[in-house]
XYZ file of C-alpha atoms in Angstrom:
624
model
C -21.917 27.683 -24.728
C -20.466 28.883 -21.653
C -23.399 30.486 -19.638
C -22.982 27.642 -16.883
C -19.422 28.592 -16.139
C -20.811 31.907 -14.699
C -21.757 32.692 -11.296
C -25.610 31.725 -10.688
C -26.692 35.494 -9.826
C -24.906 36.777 -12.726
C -26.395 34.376 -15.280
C -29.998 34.347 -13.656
C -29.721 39.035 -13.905
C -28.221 38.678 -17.420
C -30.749 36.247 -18.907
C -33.821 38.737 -17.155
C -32.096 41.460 -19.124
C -32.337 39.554 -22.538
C -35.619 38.033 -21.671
C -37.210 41.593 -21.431
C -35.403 42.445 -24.824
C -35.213 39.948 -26.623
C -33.851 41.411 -29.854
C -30.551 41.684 -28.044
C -30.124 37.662 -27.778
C -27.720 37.646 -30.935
C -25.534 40.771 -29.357
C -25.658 40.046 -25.176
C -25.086 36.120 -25.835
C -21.084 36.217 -27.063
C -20.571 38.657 -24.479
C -21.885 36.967 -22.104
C -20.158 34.531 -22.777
C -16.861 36.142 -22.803
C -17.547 37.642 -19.365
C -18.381 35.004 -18.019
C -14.931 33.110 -19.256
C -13.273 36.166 -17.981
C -14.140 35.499 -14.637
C -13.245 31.371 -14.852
C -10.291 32.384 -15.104
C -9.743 35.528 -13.751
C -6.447 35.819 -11.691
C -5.626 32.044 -12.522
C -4.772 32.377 -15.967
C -2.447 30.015 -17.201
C 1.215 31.367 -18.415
C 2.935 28.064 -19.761
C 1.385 24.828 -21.939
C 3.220 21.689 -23.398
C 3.968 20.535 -26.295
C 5.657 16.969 -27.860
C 9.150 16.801 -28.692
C 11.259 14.331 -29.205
C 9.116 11.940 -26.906
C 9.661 14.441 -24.376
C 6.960 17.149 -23.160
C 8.242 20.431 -23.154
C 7.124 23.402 -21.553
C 5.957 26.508 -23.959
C 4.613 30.201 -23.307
C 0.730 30.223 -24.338
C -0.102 33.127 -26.541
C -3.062 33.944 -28.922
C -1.577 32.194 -31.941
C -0.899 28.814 -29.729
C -3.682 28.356 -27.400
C -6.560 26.703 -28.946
C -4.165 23.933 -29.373
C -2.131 24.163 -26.213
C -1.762 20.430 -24.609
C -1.802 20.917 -20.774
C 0.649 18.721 -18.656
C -1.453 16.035 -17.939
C -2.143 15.374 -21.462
C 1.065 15.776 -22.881
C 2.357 13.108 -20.814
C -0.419 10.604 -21.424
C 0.678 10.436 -24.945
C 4.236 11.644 -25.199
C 6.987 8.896 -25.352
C 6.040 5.853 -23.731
C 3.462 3.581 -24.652
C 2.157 3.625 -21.160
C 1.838 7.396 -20.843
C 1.787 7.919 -17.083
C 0.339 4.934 -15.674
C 1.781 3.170 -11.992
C 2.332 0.765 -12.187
C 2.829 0.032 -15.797
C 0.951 -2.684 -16.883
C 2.167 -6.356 -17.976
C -0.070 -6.659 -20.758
C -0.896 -5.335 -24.104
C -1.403 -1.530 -23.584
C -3.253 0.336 -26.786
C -3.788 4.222 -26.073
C -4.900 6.553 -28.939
C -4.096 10.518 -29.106
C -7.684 11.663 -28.974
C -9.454 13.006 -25.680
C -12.857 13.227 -24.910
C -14.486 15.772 -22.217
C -15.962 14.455 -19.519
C -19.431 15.596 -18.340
C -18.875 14.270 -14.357
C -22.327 14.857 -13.974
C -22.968 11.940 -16.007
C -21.264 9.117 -14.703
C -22.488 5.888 -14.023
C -21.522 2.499 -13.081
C -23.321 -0.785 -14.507
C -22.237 -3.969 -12.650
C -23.537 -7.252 -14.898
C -22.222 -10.795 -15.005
C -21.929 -13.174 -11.651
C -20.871 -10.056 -10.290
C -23.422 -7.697 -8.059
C -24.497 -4.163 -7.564
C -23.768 -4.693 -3.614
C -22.778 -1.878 -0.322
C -19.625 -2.913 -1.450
C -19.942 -2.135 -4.817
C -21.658 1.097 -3.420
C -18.382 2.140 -1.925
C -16.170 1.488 -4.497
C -18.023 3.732 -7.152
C -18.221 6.337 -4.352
C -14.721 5.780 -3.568
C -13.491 6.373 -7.669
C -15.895 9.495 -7.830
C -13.736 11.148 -5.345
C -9.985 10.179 -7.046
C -11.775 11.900 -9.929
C -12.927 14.966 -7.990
C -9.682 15.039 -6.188
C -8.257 16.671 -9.767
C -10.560 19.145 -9.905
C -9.232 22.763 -8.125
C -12.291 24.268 -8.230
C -15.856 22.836 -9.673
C -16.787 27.016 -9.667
C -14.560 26.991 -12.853
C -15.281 23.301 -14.082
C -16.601 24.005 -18.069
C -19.758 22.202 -18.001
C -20.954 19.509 -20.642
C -18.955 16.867 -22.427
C -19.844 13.469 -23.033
C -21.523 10.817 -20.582
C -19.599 8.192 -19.002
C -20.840 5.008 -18.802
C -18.729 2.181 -16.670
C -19.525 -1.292 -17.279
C -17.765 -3.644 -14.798
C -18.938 -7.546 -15.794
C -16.594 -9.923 -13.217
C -17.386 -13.429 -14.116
C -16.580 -15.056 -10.431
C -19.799 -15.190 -8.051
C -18.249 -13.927 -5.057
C -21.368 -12.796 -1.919
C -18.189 -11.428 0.111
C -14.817 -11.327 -1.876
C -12.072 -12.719 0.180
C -8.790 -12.148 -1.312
C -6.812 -15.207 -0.804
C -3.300 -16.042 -2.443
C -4.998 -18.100 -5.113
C -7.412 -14.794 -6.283
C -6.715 -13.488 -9.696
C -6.303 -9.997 -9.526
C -6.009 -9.658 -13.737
C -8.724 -7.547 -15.609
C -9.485 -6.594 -19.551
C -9.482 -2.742 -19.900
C -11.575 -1.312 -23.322
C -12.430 2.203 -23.947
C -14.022 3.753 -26.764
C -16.270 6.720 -28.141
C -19.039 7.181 -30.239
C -20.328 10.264 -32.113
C -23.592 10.095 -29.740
C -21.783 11.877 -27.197
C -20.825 8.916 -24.887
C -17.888 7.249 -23.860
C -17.951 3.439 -23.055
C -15.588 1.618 -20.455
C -15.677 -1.879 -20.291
C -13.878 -3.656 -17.221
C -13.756 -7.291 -17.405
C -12.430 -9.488 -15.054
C -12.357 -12.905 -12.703
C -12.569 -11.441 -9.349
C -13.669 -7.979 -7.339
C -10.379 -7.689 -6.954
C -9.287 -7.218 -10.831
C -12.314 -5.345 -11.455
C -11.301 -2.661 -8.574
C -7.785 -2.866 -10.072
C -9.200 -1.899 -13.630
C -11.254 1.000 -11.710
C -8.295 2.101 -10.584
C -6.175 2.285 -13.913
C -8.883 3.810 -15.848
C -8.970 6.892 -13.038
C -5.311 7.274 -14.374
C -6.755 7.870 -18.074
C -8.807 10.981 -16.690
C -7.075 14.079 -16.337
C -7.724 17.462 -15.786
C -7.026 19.944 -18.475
C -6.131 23.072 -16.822
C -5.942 25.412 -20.194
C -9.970 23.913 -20.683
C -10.731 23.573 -17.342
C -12.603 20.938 -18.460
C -12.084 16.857 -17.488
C -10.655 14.602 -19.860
C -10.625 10.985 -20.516
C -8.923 9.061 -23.537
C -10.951 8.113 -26.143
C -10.003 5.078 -27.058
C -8.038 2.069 -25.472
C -7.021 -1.098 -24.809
C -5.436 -2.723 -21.451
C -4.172 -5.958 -20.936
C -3.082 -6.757 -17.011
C -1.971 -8.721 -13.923
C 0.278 -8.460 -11.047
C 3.966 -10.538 -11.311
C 3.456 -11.434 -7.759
C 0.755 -12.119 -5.580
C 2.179 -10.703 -2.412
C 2.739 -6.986 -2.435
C 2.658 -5.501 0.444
C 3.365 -3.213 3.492
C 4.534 -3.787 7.028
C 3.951 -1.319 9.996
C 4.700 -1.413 13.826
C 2.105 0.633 15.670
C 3.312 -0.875 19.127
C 6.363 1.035 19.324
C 4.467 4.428 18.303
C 0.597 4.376 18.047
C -0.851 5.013 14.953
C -4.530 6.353 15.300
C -7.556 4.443 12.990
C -7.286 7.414 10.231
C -3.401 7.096 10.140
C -3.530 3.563 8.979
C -6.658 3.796 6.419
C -4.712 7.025 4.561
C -1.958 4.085 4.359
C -4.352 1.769 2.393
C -5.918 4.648 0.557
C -2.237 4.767 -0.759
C -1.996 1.147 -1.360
C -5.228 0.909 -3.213
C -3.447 3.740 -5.879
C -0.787 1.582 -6.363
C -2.576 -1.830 -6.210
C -0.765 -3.310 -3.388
C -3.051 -6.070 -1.716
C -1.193 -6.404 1.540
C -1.306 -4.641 4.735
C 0.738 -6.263 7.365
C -0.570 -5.458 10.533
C 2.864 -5.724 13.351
C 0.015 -4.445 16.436
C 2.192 -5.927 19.469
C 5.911 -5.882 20.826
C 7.265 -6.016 24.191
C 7.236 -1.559 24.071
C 2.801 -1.628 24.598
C 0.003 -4.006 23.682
C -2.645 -2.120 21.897
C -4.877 -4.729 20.858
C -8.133 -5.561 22.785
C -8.448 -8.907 23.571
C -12.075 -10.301 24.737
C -10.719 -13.033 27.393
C -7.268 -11.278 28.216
C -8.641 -7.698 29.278
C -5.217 -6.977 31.321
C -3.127 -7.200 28.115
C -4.570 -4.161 26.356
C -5.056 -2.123 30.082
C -1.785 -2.696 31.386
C -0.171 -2.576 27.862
C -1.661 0.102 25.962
C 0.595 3.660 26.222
C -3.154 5.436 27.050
C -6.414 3.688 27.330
C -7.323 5.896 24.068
C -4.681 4.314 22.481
C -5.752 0.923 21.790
C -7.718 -1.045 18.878
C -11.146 -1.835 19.648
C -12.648 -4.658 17.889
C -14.727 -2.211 15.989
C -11.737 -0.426 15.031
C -10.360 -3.678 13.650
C -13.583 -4.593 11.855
C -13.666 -1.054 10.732
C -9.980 -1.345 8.803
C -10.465 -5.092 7.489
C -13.608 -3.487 5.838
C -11.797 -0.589 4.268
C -9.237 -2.377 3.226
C -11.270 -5.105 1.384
C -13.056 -2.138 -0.567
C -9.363 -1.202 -1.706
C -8.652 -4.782 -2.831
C -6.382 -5.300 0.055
C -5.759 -8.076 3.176
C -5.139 -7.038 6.623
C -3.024 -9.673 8.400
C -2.232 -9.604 11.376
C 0.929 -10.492 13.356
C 1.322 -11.868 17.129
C 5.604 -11.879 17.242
C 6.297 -14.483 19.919
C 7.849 -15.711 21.591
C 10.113 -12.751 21.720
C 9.185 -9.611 21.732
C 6.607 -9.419 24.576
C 6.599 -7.423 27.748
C 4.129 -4.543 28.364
C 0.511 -6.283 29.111
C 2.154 -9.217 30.660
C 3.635 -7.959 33.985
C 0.914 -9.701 35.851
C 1.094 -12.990 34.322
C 4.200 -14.904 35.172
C 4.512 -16.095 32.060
C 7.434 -13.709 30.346
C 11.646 -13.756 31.092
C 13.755 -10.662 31.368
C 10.925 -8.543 30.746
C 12.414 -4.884 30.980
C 15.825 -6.357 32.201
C 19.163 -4.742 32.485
C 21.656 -4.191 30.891
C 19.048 -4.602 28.225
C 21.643 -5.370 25.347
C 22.469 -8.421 26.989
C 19.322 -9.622 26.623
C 17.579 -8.162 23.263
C 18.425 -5.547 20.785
C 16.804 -3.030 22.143
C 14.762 -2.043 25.458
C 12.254 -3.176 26.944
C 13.552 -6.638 26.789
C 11.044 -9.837 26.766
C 10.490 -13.135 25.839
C 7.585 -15.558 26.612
C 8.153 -18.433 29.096
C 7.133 -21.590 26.723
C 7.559 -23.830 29.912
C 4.656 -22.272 31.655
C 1.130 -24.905 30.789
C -1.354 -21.417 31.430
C 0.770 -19.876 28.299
C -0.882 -21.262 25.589
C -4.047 -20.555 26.936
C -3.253 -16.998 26.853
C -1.970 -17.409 23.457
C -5.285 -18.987 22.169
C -7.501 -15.976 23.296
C -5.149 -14.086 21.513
C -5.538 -15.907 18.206
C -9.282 -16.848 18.702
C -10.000 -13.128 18.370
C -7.314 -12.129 15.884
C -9.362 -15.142 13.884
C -12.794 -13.393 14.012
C -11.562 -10.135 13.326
C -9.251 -10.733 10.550
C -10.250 -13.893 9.159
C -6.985 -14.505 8.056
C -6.100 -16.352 4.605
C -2.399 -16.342 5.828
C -1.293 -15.678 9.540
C 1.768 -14.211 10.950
C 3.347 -15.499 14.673
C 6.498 -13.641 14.133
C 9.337 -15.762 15.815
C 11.393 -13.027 15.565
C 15.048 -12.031 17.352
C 14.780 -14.541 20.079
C 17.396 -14.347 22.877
C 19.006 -17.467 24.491
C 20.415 -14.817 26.713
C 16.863 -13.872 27.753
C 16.063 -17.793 29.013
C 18.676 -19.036 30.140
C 18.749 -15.607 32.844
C 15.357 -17.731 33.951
C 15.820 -20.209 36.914
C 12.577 -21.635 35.935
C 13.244 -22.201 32.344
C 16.489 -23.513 33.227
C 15.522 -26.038 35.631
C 12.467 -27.016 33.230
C 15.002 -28.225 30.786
C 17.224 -30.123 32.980
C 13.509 -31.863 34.339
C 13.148 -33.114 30.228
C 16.883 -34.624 30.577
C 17.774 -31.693 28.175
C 21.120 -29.521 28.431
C 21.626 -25.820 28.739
C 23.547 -25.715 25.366
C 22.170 -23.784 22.430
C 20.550 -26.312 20.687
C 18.503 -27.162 24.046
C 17.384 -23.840 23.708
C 16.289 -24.257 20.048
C 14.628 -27.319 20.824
C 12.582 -25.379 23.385
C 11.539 -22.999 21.096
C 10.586 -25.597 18.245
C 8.542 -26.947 21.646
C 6.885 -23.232 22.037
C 6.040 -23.116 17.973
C 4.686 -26.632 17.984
C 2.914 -25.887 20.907
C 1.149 -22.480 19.840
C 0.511 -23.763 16.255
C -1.661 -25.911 17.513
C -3.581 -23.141 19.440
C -4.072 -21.566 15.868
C -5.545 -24.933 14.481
C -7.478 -24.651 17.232
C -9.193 -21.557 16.587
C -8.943 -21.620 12.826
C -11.416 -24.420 13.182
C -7.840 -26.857 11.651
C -8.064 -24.631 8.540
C -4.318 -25.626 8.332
C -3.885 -21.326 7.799
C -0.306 -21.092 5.892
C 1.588 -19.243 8.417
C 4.549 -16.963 8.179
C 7.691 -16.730 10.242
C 11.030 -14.245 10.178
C 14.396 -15.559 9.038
C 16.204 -16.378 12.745
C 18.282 -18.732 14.314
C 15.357 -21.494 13.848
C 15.040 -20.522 9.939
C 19.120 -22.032 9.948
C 20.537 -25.167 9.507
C 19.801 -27.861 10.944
C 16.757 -26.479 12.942
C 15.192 -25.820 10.254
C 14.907 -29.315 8.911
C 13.797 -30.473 12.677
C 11.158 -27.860 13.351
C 9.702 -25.938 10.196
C 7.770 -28.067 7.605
C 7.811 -26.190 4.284
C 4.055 -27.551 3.302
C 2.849 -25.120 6.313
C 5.367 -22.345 6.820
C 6.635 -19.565 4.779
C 9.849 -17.729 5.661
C 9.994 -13.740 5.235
C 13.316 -12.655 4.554
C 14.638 -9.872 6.630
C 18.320 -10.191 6.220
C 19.812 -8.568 3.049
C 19.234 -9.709 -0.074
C 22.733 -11.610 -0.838
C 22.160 -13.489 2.454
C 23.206 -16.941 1.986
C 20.980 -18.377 3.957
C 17.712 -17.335 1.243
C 19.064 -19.957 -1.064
C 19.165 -22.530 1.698
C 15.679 -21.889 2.668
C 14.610 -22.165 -1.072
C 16.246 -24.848 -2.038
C 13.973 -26.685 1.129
C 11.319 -25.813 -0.840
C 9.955 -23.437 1.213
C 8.392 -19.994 0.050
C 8.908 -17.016 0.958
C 8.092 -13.290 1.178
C 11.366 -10.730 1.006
C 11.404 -7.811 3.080
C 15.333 -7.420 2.697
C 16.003 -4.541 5.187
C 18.993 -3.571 2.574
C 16.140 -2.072 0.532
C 12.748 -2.502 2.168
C 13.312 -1.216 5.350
C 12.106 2.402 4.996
C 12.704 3.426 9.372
C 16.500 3.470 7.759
C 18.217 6.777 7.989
C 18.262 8.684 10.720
C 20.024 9.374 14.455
C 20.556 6.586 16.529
C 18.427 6.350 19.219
C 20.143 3.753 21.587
C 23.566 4.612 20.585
C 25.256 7.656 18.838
C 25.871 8.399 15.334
C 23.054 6.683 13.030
C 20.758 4.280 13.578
C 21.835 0.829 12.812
C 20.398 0.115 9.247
C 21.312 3.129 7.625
C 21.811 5.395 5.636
C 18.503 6.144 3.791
C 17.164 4.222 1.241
C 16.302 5.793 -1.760
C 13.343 5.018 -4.171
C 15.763 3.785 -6.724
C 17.201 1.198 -4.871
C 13.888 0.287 -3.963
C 12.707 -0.188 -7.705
C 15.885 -2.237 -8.529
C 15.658 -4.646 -5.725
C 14.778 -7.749 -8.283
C 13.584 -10.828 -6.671
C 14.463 -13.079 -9.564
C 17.847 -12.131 -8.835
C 17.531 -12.954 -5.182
C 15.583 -16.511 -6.023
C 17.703 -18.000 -9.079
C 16.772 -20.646 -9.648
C 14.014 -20.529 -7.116
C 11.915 -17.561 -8.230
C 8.648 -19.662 -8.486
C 8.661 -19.889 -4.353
C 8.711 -16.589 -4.420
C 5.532 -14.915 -3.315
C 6.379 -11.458 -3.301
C 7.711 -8.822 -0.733
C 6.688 -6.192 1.666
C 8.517 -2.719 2.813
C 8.567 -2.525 6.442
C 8.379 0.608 8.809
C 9.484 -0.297 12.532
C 8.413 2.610 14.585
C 11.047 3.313 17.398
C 11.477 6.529 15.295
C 8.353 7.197 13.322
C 4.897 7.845 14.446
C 1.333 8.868 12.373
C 2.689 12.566 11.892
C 6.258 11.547 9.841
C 4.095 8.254 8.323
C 3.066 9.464 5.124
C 6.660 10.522 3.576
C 9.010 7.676 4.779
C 5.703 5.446 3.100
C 5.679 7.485 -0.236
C 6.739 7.211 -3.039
C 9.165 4.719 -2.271
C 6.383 2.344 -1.856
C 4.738 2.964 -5.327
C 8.114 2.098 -5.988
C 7.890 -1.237 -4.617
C 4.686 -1.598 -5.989
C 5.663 -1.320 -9.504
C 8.309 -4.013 -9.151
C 6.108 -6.410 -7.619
C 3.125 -5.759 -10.590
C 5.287 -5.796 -12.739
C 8.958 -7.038 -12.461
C 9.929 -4.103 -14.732
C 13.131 -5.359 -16.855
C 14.008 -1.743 -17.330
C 15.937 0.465 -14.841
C 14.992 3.262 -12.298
C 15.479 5.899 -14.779
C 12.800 5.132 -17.157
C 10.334 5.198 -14.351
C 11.599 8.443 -12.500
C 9.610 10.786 -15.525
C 6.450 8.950 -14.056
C 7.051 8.673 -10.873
C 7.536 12.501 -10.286
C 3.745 12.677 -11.810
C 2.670 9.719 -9.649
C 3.712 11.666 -6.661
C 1.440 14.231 -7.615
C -1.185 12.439 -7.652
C -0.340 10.792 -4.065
C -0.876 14.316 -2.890
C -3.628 14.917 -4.842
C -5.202 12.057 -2.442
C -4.363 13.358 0.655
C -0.909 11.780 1.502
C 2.062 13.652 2.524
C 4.649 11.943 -0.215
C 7.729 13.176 0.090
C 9.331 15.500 -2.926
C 11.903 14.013 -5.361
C 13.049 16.601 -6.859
C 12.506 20.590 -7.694
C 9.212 21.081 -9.275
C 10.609 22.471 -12.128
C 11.977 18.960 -12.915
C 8.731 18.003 -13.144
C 7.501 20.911 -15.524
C 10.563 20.168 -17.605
C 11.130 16.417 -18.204
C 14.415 15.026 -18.384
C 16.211 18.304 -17.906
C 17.776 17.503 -14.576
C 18.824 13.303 -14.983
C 22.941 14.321 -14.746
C 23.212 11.655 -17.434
C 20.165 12.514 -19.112
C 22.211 14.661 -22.556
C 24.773 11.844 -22.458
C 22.271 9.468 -23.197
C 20.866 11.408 -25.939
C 24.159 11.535 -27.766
């Protein structure tokens, strides 16, 4: 039964042997057998297996009288305790898993799309996507046991979509059955309204398939049931590749993340007054003179390329053009900027290169519309971000121009002139987007900032076309007043979803300014209803952000994960429980981030993870 598990040349000699003498079938078969088991596992034999206890897995010593019922890790804490076994993020629904599992023959796999869904390229990737998390478990397909029973994957979505588009209105929710048969086949039904919560169920059922390292064989349950959807339809992730360049293959090992953890959004923070590495097709200067190299820049292909790969994960790329701050490098040559790289640059911003856009100069918005027009086509935004970020009255009122330009209207020089002239600049550029966005009336999204405050707020935002994203911690006062407007809002609280926090200051001494660390428990507690009150249905979601002045593609991958499975558990699904009943999970999670490819930081020892709740400081006090 084990003949394929043997090196070719071995097998193909031993079977000439018998073939030649073929009274010596019944006597060279077993040891054949046994030989060739000997060498599966020869100098990788296993020492330790697990077994249930108390809803805990515990770690035994394998021996002759225990093996041929030893549980391997992965197994043991599929079953063991919770009702969820190991999945991330735990579902909202109805979650049925029985004990039994089936071996997997992975050469036998196949997908069957039906319904007002279709077998598509897209479709194509996908399936070859989810052939490779399963392969991913496998440490060596030399010592793979062979056979098992067939897989067969039905996906049936019931929404005709030619080229999904995932909008805020999508539903991402899918139906999850599993069960066996005594023909030797396993059936796995995904149903589900949308691409989007059939890739989701793809991606939960790759978490109930396991490798059994005592078998060496692959696993999947036999038989279950899944119920889910996501809490909130905004969950997502925020990075700056202006202030450090990220290459293409940084940012799509980020949304290979994402798609593990089902978060749909990647926000894409391209520009800032440090370089401008975005090509646009009408404003050639921008990328030349702003770009750190002229290999360091975003193509158009390179754009199409990520919106692409990120719609095969079941995620949106959005982009962001912050204005009218945060401008500089790619402008030098336009006349249109203030206190670009001006000093003493604290005077001006909060933190160099200073630089703000001049909103009194007519050619501006010009500029601005190229800029839009091709983040447009790219991106095809369903929401758009124009940043209005940190903007410095400081910055225009060092401008003679500007100033004089106000006095012309029969304005002052006070700061509500200078509020009024940026409500003039976001009037003003909105109307560029309409432009381009062929008046698609895009929802668009803005920072919390002096203009988010009363009373501008109420004379320059309307709440049926803006949404706010919270920066400031989450106690700020001024998130109620927003809400209670009635507009919505994304939270990106940099109390706990700021993950650049912790670490050396970099413009001053000591630490830099929003630390110390933040640790994935804080980020799994950070509870939006709690934020809201009251207002928790204008809540959309949240995103952790990663601001580069400190970070670049080589330190990416571990201030990202896990603390952002983290944050994508609480926005799938608003868990009412604490950190500690998803740290047992989590440390397995993280396994399987690096499993994938990404360089997740450790939690703990990994003999935490081999013995479950031995190391919790509370975890014996609870017990009692």
């Amino acid at each position: 039964f084990d003949l394929l598990n043997c090196e070719p040349s071995i097998t193909k000699f031993l079977f000439n042997v018998v073939r030649m003498k073929r009274n010596l079938f019944a006597f060279v078969l077993p040891l054949l057998s046994l030989f060739c088991l000997g060498l599966a596992h020869k100098g990788d034999d296993l020492v330790y297996g697990y077994e249930c206890h108390n809803a805990k897995c515990r770690k035994v010593e394998l021996s002759e009288d225990n093996f041929a019922k030893a549980i391997s890790m992965p197994v043991c804490r599929l079953f063991c305790g919770s009702a969820i076994g190991t999945l991330w993020p735990k579902p909202t629904g109805e979650v049925h898993v029985e004990m039994i599992m089936r071996q997997v023959d992975v050469s036998a796999i196949k997908f069957n799309v039906t319904g007002k869904g279709h077998k598509d390229k897209l479709w194509g990737q996908v399936e070859s996507r989810w052939l490779k998390l399963i392969d991913a478990q496998i440490p060596s397909r030399k010592t793979l046991r062979r056979g098992g029973y067939s897989l067969s994957i039905n996906i049936n979505i019931e929404k005709t979509e030619v080229s999904p588009r995932l909008t805020l209105e999508t539903d991402e929710s899918y139906q999850l059955n599993i069960f066996s048969d005594s023909t030797g086949l396993v059936n796995t039904n995904i149903t589900a309204i949308s691409f989007f919560g059939a890739r989701h169920g793809l991606e939960t059922l790759a978490q109930l398939i396991v490798y059994d390292d005592i078998r060496r064989e692959v696993q999947i349950v036999a038989n279950a049931t899944i119920s889910d959807a996501p809490v909130y339809n905004w969950r997502g992730l925020l990075l700056d590749t202006s202030r450090n360049y990220y290459s293409v293959q940084a940012l799509k090992r980020t949304l290979d993340g994402m798609a593990l953890v089902k978060l749909n959004t990647f926000h894409f923070h391209i520009t800032d007054s440090h370089s401008f590495p975005l090509q646009v097709s009408n404003q050639p200067e921008l990328h030349k003179l702003g770009a750190y190299t002229p290999r360091k820049v975003y193509t158009h292909e390179d754009i199409i390329d990520l919106v692409d790969y990120g719609r095969m994960r079941g995620i949106r790329v959005m982009p962001e053009f912050d204005a009218p701050a945060h401008v500089g490098e790619g402008w030098q040559h336009k006349n249109m900027t203030a206190c670009f790289n001006a000093q003493p640059w604290k005077d001006f911003c909060v933190e160099p290169p200073c630089g703000q856009l001049n909103p009194t100069v007519n050619g501006l918005y010009d500029v601005l519309e190229d800029i839009y027009s091709d983040m447009f086509k790219l991106f095809k935004p369903d929401v758009f971000h124009m940043g209005g970020d940190e903007v410095s009255v400081n910055c225009w009122n060092s401008s003679e121009q500007i100033r004089q330009w106000m006095l012309d209207q029969g304005w002052g020089l006070n700061t509500s002139d200078f509020m009024r002239l940026w409500g003039h600049f976001q009037t003003r550029a909105l109307q560029r987007v309409d432009r381009v966005s062929n008046a698609s009336t895009t929802p668009i999204i803005l920072w919390t900032s002096h203009l988010t405050e009363e009373p501008f707020i109420d004379e320059y935002l309307d709440p049926e076309r803006y949404f706010i994203q919270i920066w400031t911690t989450g106690v700020d006062p001024q998130i109620k007043q927003i809400l209670k407007r009635g507009f919505k809002i994304i939270v990106s609280n940099y109390d706990a979803l700021y993950f650049d926090c912790g670490g050396a200051g970099w413009v001053t001494n000591g630490n830099n300014w929003c630390s110390p660390y933040i640790g994935w428990q804080k980020v799994y507690e950070n509870n939006l209803d709690t934020m809201a009150g009251d207002y928790k249905d204008h809540v959309l979601g949240a995103e952790a952000a990663i601001w580069s002045e400190q970070i670049d593609e080589h330190t990416l991958d571990n201030r990202f994960w896990p603390r952002a499975s983290a944050l994508a558990e609480r926005l799938w699904s608003n868990p009412s429980q604490t950190w500690k009943e998803a740290e047992s999970r989590l440390l397995l999670h993280r396994e399987r981030l690096v499993e994938n490819g990404l360089g997740a930081e450790a939690m703990q020892p990994q003999w935490c993870l081999q013995n479950e709740n031995e190391c919790p400081v509370d975890a014996y006090d609870e017990q009692v």
